[in-house]
Amino acid sequence: MKTLKIANIPGDGIGKEVVPAATEVLKTLSDIHGGLKFEFTTYPWSCEYYLEHGKMMPEDGLERLKDFDSIFLGAVGNLKLVPDHVSLWGLLIKIRREFEQVINIRPAKVIDGVRSPLLNPKDFDLIVVRENSEGEYSSVGGRVYQGEDEIAIQNAIFSRKGTERAMRYAFELAKKRRKHVTSATKSNGIYYSMPFWDNVFEEVSKDYPEISTDSQHIDALSAFFVTRPERFDVIVASNLFGDILTDLGAAIMGSVGIAPAANINVNGKFPSMFEPVHGSAPDIVGKGIANPIGQIWTAKMMLDHYGEEELGSTLLNVMESVTRDGILTPDIGGKYTTKEVTDEINKRLKAVDKKGN
């Protein structure tokens, strides 16, 4: 039997509600598969943990996590308890950086039964490959002087290794899809890093003659996400540009509550981490109405990562059958609870298994 060891970090807010929901679904899928088993270990690291211990995770937190196959994260952040830069850099970004999760991938597509705010979404189905380790989110820089003379310097770091790695990942992904890659750039305004990005993209594209390409400035690309999202297949973007585009992708789907993400370690030294795009949503905590779809779709991405693509497709199909039938949480126009949506997905998965499909 194939066993995957998963570290669950529900984190803050609704993470504590949707991670258990998605874990239930994974257990159901394990029963369907028959030869796949999940072993879950849950860690309480969160802003509440920070208040008690003065840190978002213990000193040996990464050591505890490094031997797991994957990390299943819910949400990080509670501004009422801990400043965002403390919570994020103390947990989420710390794991991403030190576990060399250099690629972030986030899909966006029309989900049956979920109303897109676009007048005519035209069945868009795209995926953003985001460079996840450097770029505009580097920690190089500083602040000097005081008062009106104070200066803040933030350096964006673009290495050839990191840039090319993200681009090759995008091209390899496009081979399995519709064979098109779009590069997000801004070389008409950012003097050094973006022309460098363009040059590397042009060089890498020569190794993939079967893949068509185009390059779009980020401002125009953001507009096209709204006006013509169906034209895109795989988009490769820097850390900041990818972050912004994927929030926009979630918005045109209908809710950030349904958007998944994967932080990928490509060298096999450390676990990858899977998390929904949404935050901790403190305004709805405890009401039982958090949307579990983002976390459940994230579980599908985790299955894909381990070569269980057929099982992942089964999950996505069942999930869409549930949304198609109007079993939705309030954020996407429904009246159902987190538990009711999750229970229905589990019920239909078990029905699929009995049919042998």
XYZ file of C-alpha atoms in Angstrom:
357
model
C 0.000 0.000 0.000
C 1.215 3.500 -0.865
C 1.242 5.683 2.251
C 1.505 9.468 2.216
C 2.442 11.206 5.450
C 0.684 14.581 5.640
C 1.374 17.373 8.131
C -1.867 19.271 8.719
C -1.462 22.905 9.816
C -5.001 24.332 10.050
C -3.556 27.680 11.199
C -5.940 30.528 11.880
C -9.625 31.295 11.480
C -11.521 29.170 9.004
C -8.415 27.095 8.388
C -9.458 25.164 11.479
C -12.786 24.432 9.799
C -11.821 23.659 6.208
C -8.698 21.556 6.813
C -10.653 18.928 8.805
C -13.317 18.997 6.070
C -10.800 18.351 3.299
C -9.084 15.707 5.421
C -12.389 13.834 5.599
C -12.591 13.922 1.806
C -9.038 12.590 1.451
C -9.906 9.712 3.782
C -12.909 8.899 1.592
C -10.694 8.948 -1.491
C -8.279 6.608 0.249
C -11.108 4.139 0.773
C -12.090 4.435 -2.897
C -8.528 3.878 -4.112
C -7.857 0.912 -1.866
C -4.106 1.088 -2.314
C -3.511 4.608 -1.028
C -3.354 5.549 2.627
C -2.939 8.936 4.320
C -1.338 9.403 7.714
C -2.215 12.832 9.145
C -0.372 14.629 11.924
C -1.851 17.954 13.046
C 0.177 20.892 14.369
C -1.476 23.828 16.209
C 0.839 26.541 14.874
C -1.061 29.791 14.474
C -1.419 33.338 15.774
C -2.899 31.918 18.981
C 0.187 29.741 19.301
C 2.297 32.894 18.848
C 0.548 34.642 21.755
C 1.364 31.714 23.992
C 4.894 30.954 22.803
C 6.179 34.159 21.193
C 6.721 32.490 17.818
C 4.555 31.069 15.047
C 6.160 27.633 15.252
C 8.660 26.023 17.625
C 12.392 26.267 16.982
C 12.437 22.711 15.676
C 9.259 23.189 13.601
C 10.944 22.735 10.242
C 12.831 19.726 11.527
C 9.498 18.163 12.503
C 8.026 18.874 9.071
C 10.891 17.894 6.791
C 10.202 14.155 6.694
C 6.543 14.467 5.736
C 5.496 13.883 2.134
C 3.363 17.042 2.087
C 2.150 19.916 4.214
C -1.580 20.682 4.120
C -2.064 24.276 5.257
C -5.344 26.059 6.008
C -4.823 29.790 6.557
C -2.374 32.080 8.320
C -3.126 35.441 9.884
C -5.173 37.258 12.490
C -4.466 40.987 12.575
C -6.231 41.349 15.913
C -3.597 39.117 17.470
C -0.396 39.364 15.406
C 0.787 41.742 12.636
C 0.640 40.096 9.209
C 4.350 40.472 8.509
C 5.073 38.561 11.726
C 2.585 35.741 11.150
C 3.381 35.246 7.467
C 7.159 35.413 7.731
C 7.096 33.290 10.862
C 5.154 30.398 9.327
C 3.977 30.451 5.706
C 6.925 32.210 4.093
C 9.404 30.529 6.422
C 8.216 27.127 5.198
C 8.189 28.219 1.558
C 11.709 29.617 1.663
C 13.504 27.083 3.846
C 11.854 24.109 2.167
C 12.807 25.519 -1.241
C 9.215 25.620 -2.495
C 10.332 27.613 -5.493
C 7.216 27.213 -7.654
C 3.665 28.258 -6.828
C 0.882 27.059 -9.105
C -2.708 28.268 -8.997
C -5.454 27.269 -11.442
C -8.560 29.268 -12.291
C -11.469 27.927 -14.302
C -15.206 28.192 -14.675
C -16.755 25.986 -11.993
C -20.172 24.589 -12.818
C -22.833 26.173 -10.643
C -20.617 29.009 -9.421
C -21.570 32.324 -10.959
C -18.623 34.234 -12.352
C -18.907 38.033 -12.099
C -17.958 38.133 -15.791
C -20.866 38.635 -18.164
C -19.567 35.905 -20.470
C -16.730 33.846 -18.927
C -16.543 31.547 -21.987
C -15.343 28.497 -20.024
C -11.891 29.866 -19.253
C -9.420 27.331 -17.841
C -5.977 28.687 -17.024
C -3.145 28.116 -14.600
C -0.551 30.553 -13.295
C 2.992 29.377 -12.584
C 4.476 31.836 -10.123
C 8.158 32.074 -9.262
C 7.967 31.607 -5.497
C 11.391 32.239 -3.997
C 12.765 35.621 -5.047
C 11.717 38.467 -7.342
C 9.920 41.385 -5.757
C 9.464 39.485 -2.477
C 13.151 39.233 -1.657
C 14.250 40.278 1.816
C 17.085 42.398 0.415
C 16.842 46.077 1.318
C 16.408 48.220 4.387
C 15.385 51.531 5.923
C 17.712 54.399 6.750
C 17.438 57.905 8.253
C 14.439 59.343 10.073
C 11.677 61.878 9.603
C 11.308 63.478 6.204
C 14.682 62.046 5.173
C 13.688 58.434 5.843
C 14.318 56.084 2.910
C 13.029 52.562 2.318
C 14.889 50.399 -0.190
C 13.412 47.158 -1.499
C 15.516 45.207 -3.964
C 13.895 42.787 -6.398
C 16.186 39.807 -7.011
C 15.952 37.831 -10.255
C 18.431 34.998 -10.705
C 18.813 33.175 -14.002
C 18.430 29.880 -12.140
C 15.164 30.855 -10.453
C 13.702 32.552 -13.512
C 14.537 29.720 -15.885
C 13.286 27.114 -13.412
C 9.843 28.712 -13.243
C 9.662 29.064 -17.000
C 10.646 25.463 -17.689
C 8.040 24.299 -15.186
C 5.434 26.335 -17.098
C 6.461 24.883 -20.459
C 6.399 21.321 -19.119
C 2.934 21.957 -17.704
C 1.740 23.378 -21.026
C 2.725 20.110 -22.741
C -0.056 18.407 -20.762
C -2.579 21.139 -21.498
C -3.260 23.291 -24.568
C 0.392 23.942 -25.431
C 0.551 27.700 -24.920
C 2.586 29.773 -22.457
C 2.132 33.487 -21.755
C 4.880 35.451 -20.044
C 3.870 38.245 -17.656
C 6.329 41.110 -17.987
C 6.710 44.863 -17.599
C 9.859 45.523 -19.587
C 8.552 48.864 -20.805
C 8.645 50.231 -17.262
C 11.020 48.148 -15.108
C 14.459 48.786 -16.478
C 16.642 45.800 -15.560
C 14.741 42.821 -14.194
C 11.959 42.622 -16.762
C 14.134 42.824 -19.906
C 16.195 40.080 -18.240
C 12.984 38.105 -17.692
C 12.058 38.579 -21.362
C 15.488 37.408 -22.529
C 15.357 34.241 -20.453
C 11.803 33.517 -21.637
C 12.894 33.825 -25.259
C 15.858 31.503 -24.667
C 13.809 28.858 -22.851
C 11.034 28.919 -25.456
C 13.513 27.762 -28.117
C 13.742 24.421 -26.305
C 9.989 23.937 -26.678
C 9.208 24.492 -30.377
C 5.887 22.668 -30.014
C 4.645 25.261 -27.491
C 3.276 28.569 -28.760
C 4.077 31.670 -26.716
C 3.264 35.298 -26.187
C 4.419 38.004 -23.799
C 2.077 40.503 -22.158
C 2.752 43.523 -19.985
C 1.220 42.936 -16.581
C -1.217 45.858 -16.779
C -2.633 44.697 -20.114
C -2.564 41.081 -18.955
C -4.632 41.963 -15.896
C -7.192 43.607 -18.155
C -7.279 40.542 -20.438
C -7.959 38.331 -17.409
C -11.245 40.222 -17.148
C -12.089 40.750 -20.803
C -10.678 37.610 -22.478
C -9.615 34.989 -19.905
C -10.450 32.157 -22.289
C -7.415 33.040 -24.425
C -4.954 31.884 -21.754
C -3.579 28.450 -20.979
C -0.420 28.615 -18.812
C 0.904 31.955 -17.574
C 4.378 32.261 -16.046
C 4.981 35.227 -13.777
C 7.304 36.675 -11.192
C 6.508 36.459 -7.494
C 4.542 39.715 -7.263
C 2.899 39.558 -10.667
C 1.865 35.946 -10.077
C 0.422 36.805 -6.684
C -1.741 39.584 -8.117
C -2.857 37.606 -11.174
C -3.959 34.639 -9.100
C -6.109 36.747 -6.796
C -7.693 38.168 -9.917
C -8.127 34.617 -11.212
C -9.970 33.708 -8.020
C -12.173 36.781 -8.392
C -13.271 35.949 -11.935
C -14.111 32.415 -10.794
C -16.610 33.893 -8.357
C -14.935 33.683 -4.955
C -11.498 33.490 -3.387
C -13.057 30.730 -1.269
C -12.820 28.210 -4.108
C -9.258 28.920 -5.290
C -6.479 26.371 -4.617
C -2.687 26.651 -4.629
C 0.410 24.480 -4.457
C 3.916 25.436 -3.319
C 6.210 22.986 -5.055
C 9.628 21.765 -4.021
C 11.126 20.559 -7.302
C 14.336 18.933 -6.082
C 12.728 16.376 -3.751
C 14.710 17.440 -0.697
C 11.732 18.772 1.229
C 7.932 18.424 1.233
C 5.721 20.579 -0.937
C 2.923 22.565 0.689
C -0.690 22.792 -0.449
C -2.969 25.627 0.646
C -6.106 27.427 -0.540
C -5.705 31.005 -1.733
C -8.197 32.416 0.771
C -7.227 33.919 4.113
C -8.399 33.192 7.624
C -11.724 35.109 7.183
C -12.153 36.126 10.839
C -15.578 37.626 10.096
C -17.161 34.195 9.562
C -15.169 32.061 11.981
C -17.364 29.730 14.020
C -20.463 30.242 11.887
C -20.031 26.949 10.047
C -20.349 28.575 6.629
C -16.714 28.655 5.468
C -16.371 27.420 1.902
C -14.458 24.108 1.896
C -14.074 24.010 -1.902
C -10.727 25.852 -1.999
C -9.191 23.442 0.504
C -10.737 20.403 -1.189
C -9.528 21.507 -4.632
C -6.119 21.994 -3.025
C -6.298 18.333 -1.966
C -6.870 17.487 -5.624
C -3.656 19.322 -6.521
C -1.825 17.319 -3.871
C -3.097 14.091 -5.413
C -1.944 15.241 -8.858
C 1.496 16.017 -7.447
C 1.875 12.409 -6.354
C 0.782 10.971 -9.681
C -2.777 10.186 -8.555
C -4.261 12.288 -11.366
C -7.176 9.952 -12.035
C -8.219 10.134 -8.389
C -7.759 13.908 -8.470
C -9.971 14.179 -11.554
C -12.632 12.091 -9.841
C -12.586 14.504 -6.914
C -12.833 17.582 -9.143
C -15.696 16.064 -11.147
C -17.638 15.194 -8.009
C -16.944 18.602 -6.512
C -18.346 20.256 -9.654
C -21.394 17.991 -9.613
C -22.125 19.287 -6.116
C -21.737 22.941 -7.085
C -23.708 22.352 -10.288
C -26.635 21.148 -8.198
C -26.582 24.342 -6.161
C -25.103 22.933 -2.963
C -23.103 26.040 -2.191
C -21.950 28.038 0.816
C -23.228 31.637 1.258
C -20.102 33.285 -0.251
C -21.066 31.899 -3.649
C -24.808 32.395 -3.382
C -25.868 29.279 -1.520
C -27.399 28.463 1.838
C -25.445 25.367 2.832
C -22.935 24.921 5.628
C -19.322 23.772 5.462
C -20.389 20.382 6.802
C -23.297 19.979 4.386
C -21.120 20.682 1.333
C -18.394 18.363 2.596
C -20.863 15.604 3.461
C -22.402 15.805 -0.007
C -18.996 15.508 -1.694
C -18.186 12.474 0.460
C -21.573 10.924 -0.267
C -21.153 11.298 -4.026
C -17.585 10.011 -3.947
C -18.820 6.865 -2.229
C -21.571 6.533 -4.841
C -19.020 6.793 -7.640
C -16.972 4.073 -5.967
C -19.980 1.728 -5.810
C -20.577 2.224 -9.521
C -16.970 1.320 -10.201
C -16.361 4.557 -12.072
